[in-house]
Short mmCIF file of C-alpha atoms and ligand atoms in Angstrom, two decimals:
data_model
loop_
_atom_site.label_atom_id
_atom_site.label_comp_id
_atom_site.label_asym_id
_atom_site.label_seq_id
_atom_site.Cartn_x
_atom_site.Cartn_y
_atom_site.Cartn_z
CA UNK P 1 46.70 36.77 29.34
CA UNK P 2 43.25 36.17 27.89
CA UNK P 3 42.45 32.50 28.20
CA UNK P 4 40.25 31.02 25.51
CA UNK P 5 37.27 28.72 25.72
CA UNK P 6 39.21 25.54 25.02
CA UNK P 7 36.05 23.68 24.12
CA UNK P 8 36.35 25.36 20.72
CA UNK P 9 39.49 23.31 20.13
CA UNK P 10 37.33 20.19 20.32
CA UNK P 11 35.35 21.26 17.24
CA UNK P 12 36.05 20.13 13.72
CA UNK P 13 38.20 22.63 11.85
CA UNK P 14 35.35 24.27 10.02
CA UNK P 15 31.55 24.19 9.78
CA UNK P 16 30.20 21.60 7.34
CA UNK P 17 28.59 24.01 4.90
CA UNK P 18 31.62 26.30 4.95
CA UNK P 19 33.76 23.32 3.97
CA UNK P 20 31.51 22.47 1.08
CA UNK P 21 31.32 26.08 -0.12
CA UNK P 22 35.11 26.20 -0.15
CA UNK P 23 35.39 23.00 -2.21
CA UNK P 24 32.76 24.21 -4.66
CA UNK P 25 34.41 27.63 -5.04
CA UNK P 26 37.71 25.91 -5.88
CA UNK P 27 36.02 23.65 -8.43
CA UNK P 28 34.20 26.57 -10.08
CA UNK P 29 37.39 28.58 -10.26
CA UNK P 30 39.23 25.72 -11.92
CA UNK P 31 36.29 24.86 -14.22
CA UNK P 32 34.67 28.15 -15.19
CA UNK P 33 32.92 26.53 -18.19
CA UNK P 34 31.00 24.03 -16.03
CA UNK P 35 27.45 24.76 -14.90
CA UNK P 36 27.29 23.63 -11.29
CA UNK P 37 23.88 22.80 -9.79
CA UNK P 38 23.79 23.37 -6.04
CA UNK P 39 21.62 20.99 -4.05
CA UNK P 40 23.83 21.15 -0.99
CA UNK P 41 22.93 23.66 1.72
CA UNK P 42 19.18 24.00 2.15
CA UNK P 43 18.92 27.50 0.77
CA UNK P 44 15.77 28.39 -1.12
CA UNK P 45 15.57 29.60 -4.73
CA UNK P 46 12.09 31.11 -4.55
CA UNK P 47 12.30 34.73 -3.45
CA UNK P 48 10.42 36.17 -0.51
CA UNK P 49 6.71 35.69 -1.30
CA UNK P 50 4.87 38.75 -2.75
CA UNK P 51 2.53 39.23 0.25
CA UNK P 52 5.55 39.53 2.57
CA UNK P 53 7.44 41.75 0.19
CA UNK P 54 4.51 44.11 -0.05
CA UNK P 55 4.13 44.23 3.75
CA UNK P 56 7.84 44.91 4.11
CA UNK P 57 7.74 47.76 1.55
CA UNK P 58 4.83 49.30 3.40
CA UNK P 59 6.61 49.01 6.73
CA UNK P 60 9.79 50.54 5.31
CA UNK P 61 7.79 53.55 4.09
CA UNK P 62 6.07 53.78 7.47
CA UNK P 63 9.30 53.99 9.44
CA UNK P 64 10.44 56.80 7.15
CA UNK P 65 7.77 59.07 8.61
CA UNK P 66 7.85 60.91 11.93
CA UNK P 67 4.59 59.26 13.04
CA UNK P 68 5.48 55.78 11.85
CA UNK P 69 9.10 55.71 12.95
CA UNK P 70 10.06 52.81 15.20
CA UNK P 71 13.06 52.84 17.45
CA UNK P 72 14.00 49.89 19.60
CA UNK P 73 11.18 47.40 19.47
CA UNK P 74 10.26 44.83 22.08
CA UNK P 75 13.14 42.33 22.37
CA UNK P 76 10.70 39.41 22.26
CA UNK P 77 8.93 40.58 19.11
CA UNK P 78 6.00 42.89 18.34
CA UNK P 79 2.61 41.89 19.75
CA UNK P 80 1.06 41.78 16.26
CA UNK P 81 3.39 38.96 15.20
CA UNK P 82 3.30 37.01 18.44
CA UNK P 83 -0.49 37.12 18.32
CA UNK P 84 -0.56 35.97 14.67
CA UNK P 85 1.76 33.06 15.53
CA UNK P 86 -0.34 31.90 18.47
CA UNK P 87 -3.54 32.07 16.44
CA UNK P 88 -2.37 30.67 13.13
CA UNK P 89 0.39 28.20 13.91
CA UNK P 90 -1.00 26.85 17.18
CA UNK P 91 -4.67 27.52 17.87
CA UNK P 92 -5.54 25.92 14.51
CA UNK P 93 -3.87 22.72 15.74
CA UNK P 94 -5.63 22.76 19.08
CA UNK P 95 -2.65 24.16 20.98
CA UNK P 96 -3.22 27.05 23.39
CA UNK P 97 -0.25 29.30 23.96
CA UNK P 98 0.09 32.71 25.55
CA UNK P 99 1.69 35.39 23.41
CA UNK P 100 4.48 35.83 25.94
CA UNK P 101 5.50 32.23 25.37
CA UNK P 102 6.60 33.16 21.82
CA UNK P 103 9.94 34.88 21.15
CA UNK P 104 10.54 36.27 17.65
CA UNK P 105 14.13 35.98 16.48
CA UNK P 106 16.51 36.31 13.56
CA UNK P 107 16.60 32.59 12.78
CA UNK P 108 16.12 29.08 14.07
CA UNK P 109 19.84 28.40 13.68
CA UNK P 110 20.57 31.26 16.10
CA UNK P 111 17.84 30.14 18.49
CA UNK P 112 19.07 26.53 18.51
CA UNK P 113 22.57 27.82 19.14
CA UNK P 114 21.66 30.44 21.75
CA UNK P 115 19.29 28.35 23.84
CA UNK P 116 22.26 26.55 25.45
CA UNK P 117 22.95 29.77 27.42
CA UNK P 118 20.19 28.97 29.91
CA UNK P 119 21.37 25.42 30.67
CA UNK P 120 24.10 24.17 32.97
CA UNK P 121 27.33 22.89 31.53
CA UNK P 122 27.04 19.53 33.23
CA UNK P 123 23.75 18.61 31.58
CA UNK P 124 23.93 15.45 29.50
CA UNK P 125 22.78 16.11 25.95
CA UNK P 126 21.23 13.64 23.51
CA UNK P 127 21.32 14.28 19.80
CA UNK P 128 20.59 12.04 16.87
CA UNK P 129 23.41 10.82 14.64
CA UNK P 130 23.29 12.03 11.85
CA UNK P 131 22.24 15.50 13.01
CA UNK P 132 22.01 19.16 11.99
CA UNK P 133 25.53 20.21 13.10
CA UNK P 134 24.40 23.27 15.07
CA UNK P 135 23.08 21.25 18.03
CA UNK P 136 26.30 19.30 18.29
CA UNK P 137 28.75 22.16 17.78
CA UNK P 138 27.04 24.56 20.18
CA UNK P 139 27.08 21.95 22.93
CA UNK P 140 30.71 21.11 22.28
CA UNK P 141 31.45 24.84 22.50
CA UNK P 142 29.86 24.89 25.93
CA UNK P 143 31.61 21.70 27.03
CA UNK P 144 28.65 19.36 27.49
CA UNK P 145 28.85 15.61 27.19
CA UNK P 146 26.94 14.15 24.28
CA UNK P 147 24.97 10.93 23.89
CA UNK P 148 24.41 9.95 20.28
CA UNK P 149 21.14 8.36 19.17
CA UNK P 150 21.72 6.58 15.86
CA UNK P 151 19.11 7.07 13.16
CA UNK P 152 19.77 4.81 10.21
CA UNK P 153 17.87 2.61 7.76
CA UNK P 154 18.24 -0.23 10.30
CA UNK P 155 15.95 1.50 12.82
CA UNK P 156 13.79 3.25 10.22
CA UNK P 157 15.37 6.53 11.29
CA UNK P 158 13.49 6.38 14.59
CA UNK P 159 15.77 7.21 17.53
CA UNK P 160 15.61 4.86 20.51
CA UNK P 161 15.21 6.27 23.99
CA UNK P 162 18.65 6.60 25.60
CA UNK P 163 19.72 3.87 28.03
CA UNK P 164 21.29 6.38 30.40
CA UNK P 165 19.54 9.45 31.76
CA UNK P 166 19.93 12.57 29.63
CA UNK P 167 18.87 16.11 30.51
CA UNK P 168 18.54 17.88 27.16
CA UNK P 169 17.22 16.14 24.04
CA UNK P 170 17.37 17.62 20.56
CA UNK P 171 14.79 16.29 18.13
CA UNK P 172 14.30 17.63 14.61
CA UNK P 173 11.28 16.37 12.67
CA UNK P 174 10.76 16.36 9.71
CA UNK P 175 14.37 15.49 10.10
CA UNK P 176 17.35 17.36 8.80
CA UNK P 177 19.29 15.65 7.22
CA UNK P 178 17.38 12.38 6.59
CA UNK P 179 14.03 13.89 5.58
CA UNK P 180 12.22 11.27 7.68
CA UNK P 181 9.41 11.88 10.19
CA UNK P 182 8.23 10.72 13.60
CA UNK P 183 4.62 9.63 14.23
CA UNK P 184 2.60 10.96 17.15
CA UNK P 185 2.99 7.60 18.90
CA UNK P 186 6.77 7.78 18.66
CA UNK P 187 6.94 11.39 19.77
CA UNK P 188 4.72 10.58 22.73
CA UNK P 189 7.44 8.22 24.04
CA UNK P 190 9.88 11.12 24.13
CA UNK P 191 7.48 13.39 25.98
CA UNK P 192 6.96 10.63 28.54
CA UNK P 193 10.70 10.06 28.85
CA UNK P 194 11.26 13.79 29.40
CA UNK P 195 8.57 13.89 32.08
CA UNK P 196 10.00 10.91 33.93
CA UNK P 197 13.55 12.20 33.80
CA UNK P 198 12.85 15.93 34.22
CA UNK P 199 14.60 16.50 30.91
CA UNK P 200 13.81 19.15 28.35
CA UNK P 201 13.15 18.44 24.65
CA UNK P 202 14.46 21.00 22.19
CA UNK P 203 12.17 20.37 19.24
CA UNK P 204 13.20 21.79 15.88
CA UNK P 205 10.08 21.99 13.72
CA UNK P 206 11.59 24.22 11.03
CA UNK P 207 10.34 21.88 8.29
CA UNK P 208 6.80 21.22 9.55
CA UNK P 209 5.21 22.99 6.55
CA UNK P 210 6.50 20.20 4.30
CA UNK P 211 4.46 17.48 6.05
CA UNK P 212 2.04 15.84 3.63
CA UNK P 213 1.01 12.70 5.53
CA UNK P 214 -1.59 12.35 8.28
CA UNK P 215 -0.72 11.53 11.88
CA UNK P 216 2.61 13.31 11.66
CA UNK P 217 2.75 16.04 14.32
CA UNK P 218 3.48 19.55 13.07
CA UNK P 219 4.20 20.71 16.59
CA UNK P 220 5.39 18.79 19.62
CA UNK P 221 2.62 20.51 21.59
CA UNK P 222 0.12 18.31 19.75
CA UNK P 223 1.33 15.66 22.19
CA UNK P 224 -0.36 15.82 25.58
CA UNK P 225 1.92 17.09 28.29
CA UNK P 226 4.57 18.44 25.89
CA UNK P 227 4.01 21.99 27.11
CA UNK P 228 5.61 20.92 30.39
CA UNK P 229 8.80 19.58 28.83
CA UNK P 230 9.42 21.04 25.37
CA UNK P 231 10.78 24.14 23.69
CA UNK P 232 9.94 24.44 19.97
CA UNK P 233 11.79 26.19 17.14
CA UNK P 234 10.09 27.43 13.97
CA UNK P 235 11.26 29.40 10.98
CA UNK P 236 10.02 31.43 8.01
CA UNK P 237 13.20 30.69 6.04
CA UNK P 238 12.17 27.77 3.90
CA UNK P 239 8.47 28.54 3.58
CA UNK P 240 8.28 32.21 2.65
CA UNK P 241 11.83 32.76 1.36
CA UNK P 242 13.37 34.30 4.49
CA UNK P 243 16.80 32.63 4.46
CA UNK P 244 18.40 36.01 3.80
CA UNK P 245 15.72 38.22 5.37
CA UNK P 246 15.98 36.35 8.72
CA UNK P 247 12.98 35.71 10.89
CA UNK P 248 11.98 32.81 13.09
CA UNK P 249 10.65 32.19 16.55
CA UNK P 250 11.02 29.95 19.54
CA UNK P 251 8.23 28.86 21.87
CA UNK P 252 9.16 28.55 25.54
CA UNK P 253 6.00 27.66 27.47
CA UNK P 254 5.80 29.03 30.99
CA UNK P 255 5.20 25.51 32.27
CA UNK P 256 8.60 24.17 31.10
CA UNK P 257 10.88 23.98 34.09
CA UNK P 258 14.58 23.68 34.67
CA UNK P 259 16.16 22.91 38.03
CA UNK P 260 18.79 24.38 40.31
CA UNK P 261 21.40 21.99 41.72
CA UNK P 262 19.39 21.83 44.93
CA UNK P 263 16.31 20.78 42.98
CA UNK P 264 14.35 24.04 42.92
CA UNK P 265 12.13 24.53 39.85
CA UNK P 266 12.79 27.56 37.65
CA UNK P 267 10.68 28.69 34.67
CA UNK P 268 12.72 28.47 31.47
CA UNK P 269 10.47 31.12 29.93
CA UNK P 270 11.67 33.55 32.58
CA UNK P 271 15.32 32.72 31.94
CA UNK P 272 14.97 32.92 28.16
CA UNK P 273 13.18 36.24 28.48
CA UNK P 274 15.98 37.55 30.68
CA UNK P 275 18.62 36.37 28.25
CA UNK P 276 16.73 37.86 25.29
CA UNK P 277 16.38 41.28 26.93
CA UNK P 278 20.09 41.40 27.67
CA UNK P 279 21.54 40.03 24.45
CA UNK P 280 19.02 40.92 21.73
CA UNK P 281 17.28 44.03 20.48
CA UNK P 282 14.59 42.32 18.48
CA UNK P 283 14.03 41.67 14.79
CA UNK P 284 13.50 44.79 12.68
CA UNK P 285 9.96 46.12 12.40
CA UNK P 286 9.78 45.73 8.61
CA UNK P 287 10.87 42.10 8.78
CA UNK P 288 8.29 41.32 11.46
CA UNK P 289 5.58 42.95 9.34
CA UNK P 290 6.73 40.72 6.47
CA UNK P 291 6.51 37.66 8.73
CA UNK P 292 3.03 38.71 9.82
CA UNK P 293 1.98 38.73 6.16
CA UNK P 294 2.70 34.98 5.93
CA UNK P 295 -0.60 34.61 7.80
CA UNK P 296 -2.66 36.73 5.39
CA UNK P 297 -4.90 34.95 2.87
CA UNK P 298 -2.49 35.75 0.02
CA UNK P 299 0.56 34.87 2.09
CA UNK P 300 -0.87 31.47 3.01
CA UNK P 301 -1.70 30.71 -0.63
CA UNK P 302 1.74 31.78 -1.82
CA UNK P 303 3.46 29.63 0.79
CA UNK P 304 1.27 26.67 -0.11
CA UNK P 305 2.36 27.10 -3.73
CA UNK P 306 6.02 27.18 -2.64
CA UNK P 307 5.62 24.00 -0.61
CA UNK P 308 3.90 22.30 -3.53
CA UNK P 309 6.70 23.26 -5.91
CA UNK P 310 9.52 22.16 -3.58
CA UNK P 311 7.74 18.90 -2.80
CA UNK P 312 7.34 18.32 -6.52
CA UNK P 313 11.09 18.75 -6.90
CA UNK P 314 11.56 16.29 -4.04
CA UNK P 315 9.41 13.77 -5.89
CA UNK P 316 11.36 14.28 -9.13
CA UNK P 317 14.64 13.75 -7.28
CA UNK P 318 13.45 10.80 -5.21
CA UNK P 319 11.85 8.94 -8.10
CA UNK P 320 14.71 9.75 -10.46
CA UNK P 321 17.23 8.39 -8.00
CA UNK P 322 15.18 5.24 -7.48
CA UNK P 323 15.05 4.72 -11.25
CA UNK P 324 18.83 5.04 -11.27
CA UNK P 325 19.01 2.21 -8.71
CA UNK P 326 19.64 4.21 -5.53
CA UNK P 327 18.02 3.44 -2.19
CA UNK P 328 16.32 6.66 -1.14
CA UNK P 329 14.68 8.00 2.03
CA UNK P 330 12.86 11.22 2.89
CA UNK P 331 11.52 13.61 0.27
CA UNK P 332 7.83 12.96 1.07
CA UNK P 333 7.29 15.16 4.14
CA UNK P 334 10.52 17.04 3.68
CA UNK P 335 12.64 18.99 1.21
CA UNK P 336 15.56 16.65 1.98
CA UNK P 337 16.33 13.46 0.10
CA UNK P 338 18.69 11.03 1.80
CA UNK P 339 20.26 8.37 -0.38
CA UNK P 340 22.64 5.48 0.05
CA UNK P 341 25.88 6.06 -1.82
CA UNK P 342 27.06 3.28 -4.16
CA UNK P 343 28.73 0.27 -2.47
CA UNK P 344 32.38 0.75 -1.71
CA UNK P 345 32.32 4.55 -1.71
CA UNK P 346 32.43 6.95 1.22
CA UNK P 347 30.09 9.94 1.38
CA UNK P 348 32.93 12.35 0.56
CA UNK P 349 34.11 10.18 -2.35
CA UNK P 350 30.59 10.32 -3.74
CA UNK P 351 30.54 14.10 -3.17
CA UNK P 352 33.74 14.48 -5.23
CA UNK P 353 32.48 12.16 -7.96
CA UNK P 354 29.18 14.04 -8.31
CA UNK P 355 30.89 17.42 -8.30
CA UNK P 356 33.56 16.44 -10.83
CA UNK P 357 31.50 14.31 -13.18
CA UNK P 358 27.93 15.57 -12.86
CA UNK P 359 28.73 19.05 -11.54
CA UNK P 360 26.17 18.57 -8.81
CA UNK P 361 26.69 19.72 -5.23
CA UNK P 362 25.11 17.70 -2.44
CA UNK P 363 26.01 17.16 1.20
CA UNK P 364 28.01 14.11 2.33
CA UNK P 365 26.13 12.22 5.01
CA UNK P 366 29.24 11.79 7.15
CA UNK P 367 29.30 15.58 7.60
CA UNK P 368 26.21 15.13 9.79
CA UNK P 369 27.76 12.45 11.98
CA UNK P 370 29.43 9.05 11.80
CA UNK P 371 26.14 7.24 11.19
CA UNK P 372 25.68 9.43 8.12
CA UNK P 373 28.66 7.72 6.52
CA UNK P 374 27.53 5.91 3.37
CA UNK P 375 24.67 8.36 2.85
CA UNK P 376 24.27 11.59 0.90
CA UNK P 377 21.78 14.48 1.11
CA UNK P 378 20.19 16.39 -1.77
CA UNK P 379 17.76 19.25 -1.36
CA UNK P 380 14.58 20.03 -3.25
CA UNK P 381 15.11 23.78 -2.92
CA UNK P 382 16.47 24.22 -6.45
CA UNK P 383 14.36 25.12 -9.46
CA UNK P 384 12.28 22.43 -11.15
CA UNK P 385 14.43 22.75 -14.26
CA UNK P 386 17.61 22.18 -12.27
CA UNK P 387 16.11 19.30 -10.30
CA UNK P 388 15.30 17.52 -13.57
CA UNK P 389 18.71 18.35 -15.01
CA UNK P 390 20.46 17.17 -11.86
CA UNK P 391 18.72 13.80 -11.99
CA UNK P 392 19.66 13.31 -15.65
CA UNK P 393 23.29 14.00 -14.83
CA UNK P 394 23.27 11.78 -11.72
CA UNK P 395 21.79 8.93 -13.78
CA UNK P 396 24.67 9.22 -16.26
CA UNK P 397 27.24 9.20 -13.46
CA UNK P 398 25.50 6.24 -11.78
CA UNK P 399 25.58 4.28 -15.05
CA UNK P 400 29.31 4.75 -15.25
CA UNK P 401 29.70 3.49 -11.70
CA UNK P 402 27.90 0.21 -12.49
C1 LIG H 501 20.84 22.84 5.88
O1 LIG H 501 21.23 22.81 4.73
O2 LIG H 501 20.96 21.90 6.66
C2 LIG H 501 20.15 24.09 6.35
O3 LIG H 501 19.94 24.94 5.30
C3 LIG H 501 21.00 24.78 7.29
C4 LIG H 501 20.26 25.84 8.02
O4 LIG H 501 19.04 25.99 7.91
O5 LIG H 501 20.93 26.52 8.77
#
């Protein structure tokens, strides 16, 4: 008899974005004449940037030759990409990393989900509420106990340090789903907490490229001492159009330690490397060459243009919603706009209303946690034309609700 991991039975029936996709598919099937605008899951509409595409084409041709063929690559990523990451994403911000502290992967979602492998089941985990569901679900799957840190308008979306001791802390800033940020001062408190409590911070910086304001850290390693307590996740998905291509990386500094039950220190870099060698065969060569091209002069310019366009959409959505009388958060350092749903409605009721009347898909805040109830998320990843159209339609629906 093969026993199952019963922790899976503790999960909600299906993943948030799968639920939404199912609802939208049903609506589209029943209303084939309606033009639905999708501002739900944070998938990009701008294709992979030309510099990356060109590099990928070149790499594909290269592996078709006897001399250029690549078999299994290094599990942790090719040196050329790890070097480019260290120099461009970190050295420029005053952070020194060794190349072997960077692990190239097929996505930040996978990294956030897989990282739990190297931690004990009885660790106490802190996550914000609302939260990107992957941190919660993967820890439920492995049977860990969760402490929720509310982030709502009442605390300016700034999580308070937990009252009880926690061992693993997930922080995502710019935040998914609220689109809000944490200042260096605030982040410093977390690094200090982690040091005092020998905890580890799992810092998801997948949206750092959207930061427009000063004094907002792009990397947790900008905070002194963070290299001793933090693991950081980054992604090419939303910047260079890699949601389908798949490439990301995780930084596990050699100085971050975990502990055995008898208190012995163990390098998490060593454990993650061991896990990676056993369970992963690396990202394909052509994709890593494409990722490398994000650091070329052209690649950087093209990404900057993407960020500008998405942030412009965010502004259109944010200001349009405010004109329609909504209270709105995020959208300044983030592609996510977080709004309060009209009084008396739940997040899912608002979802249904928008889908049926405005034919707009968003994400109900309650899908990200109980403190997301009463909120709703829209993304700026659509086209400009659709962002404008979506706001016009939402305004009409909002007028009817008044
Ligand atoms: C989201 O919509 O929250 C993100 O697109 C999900 C993801 O990046 O996996």
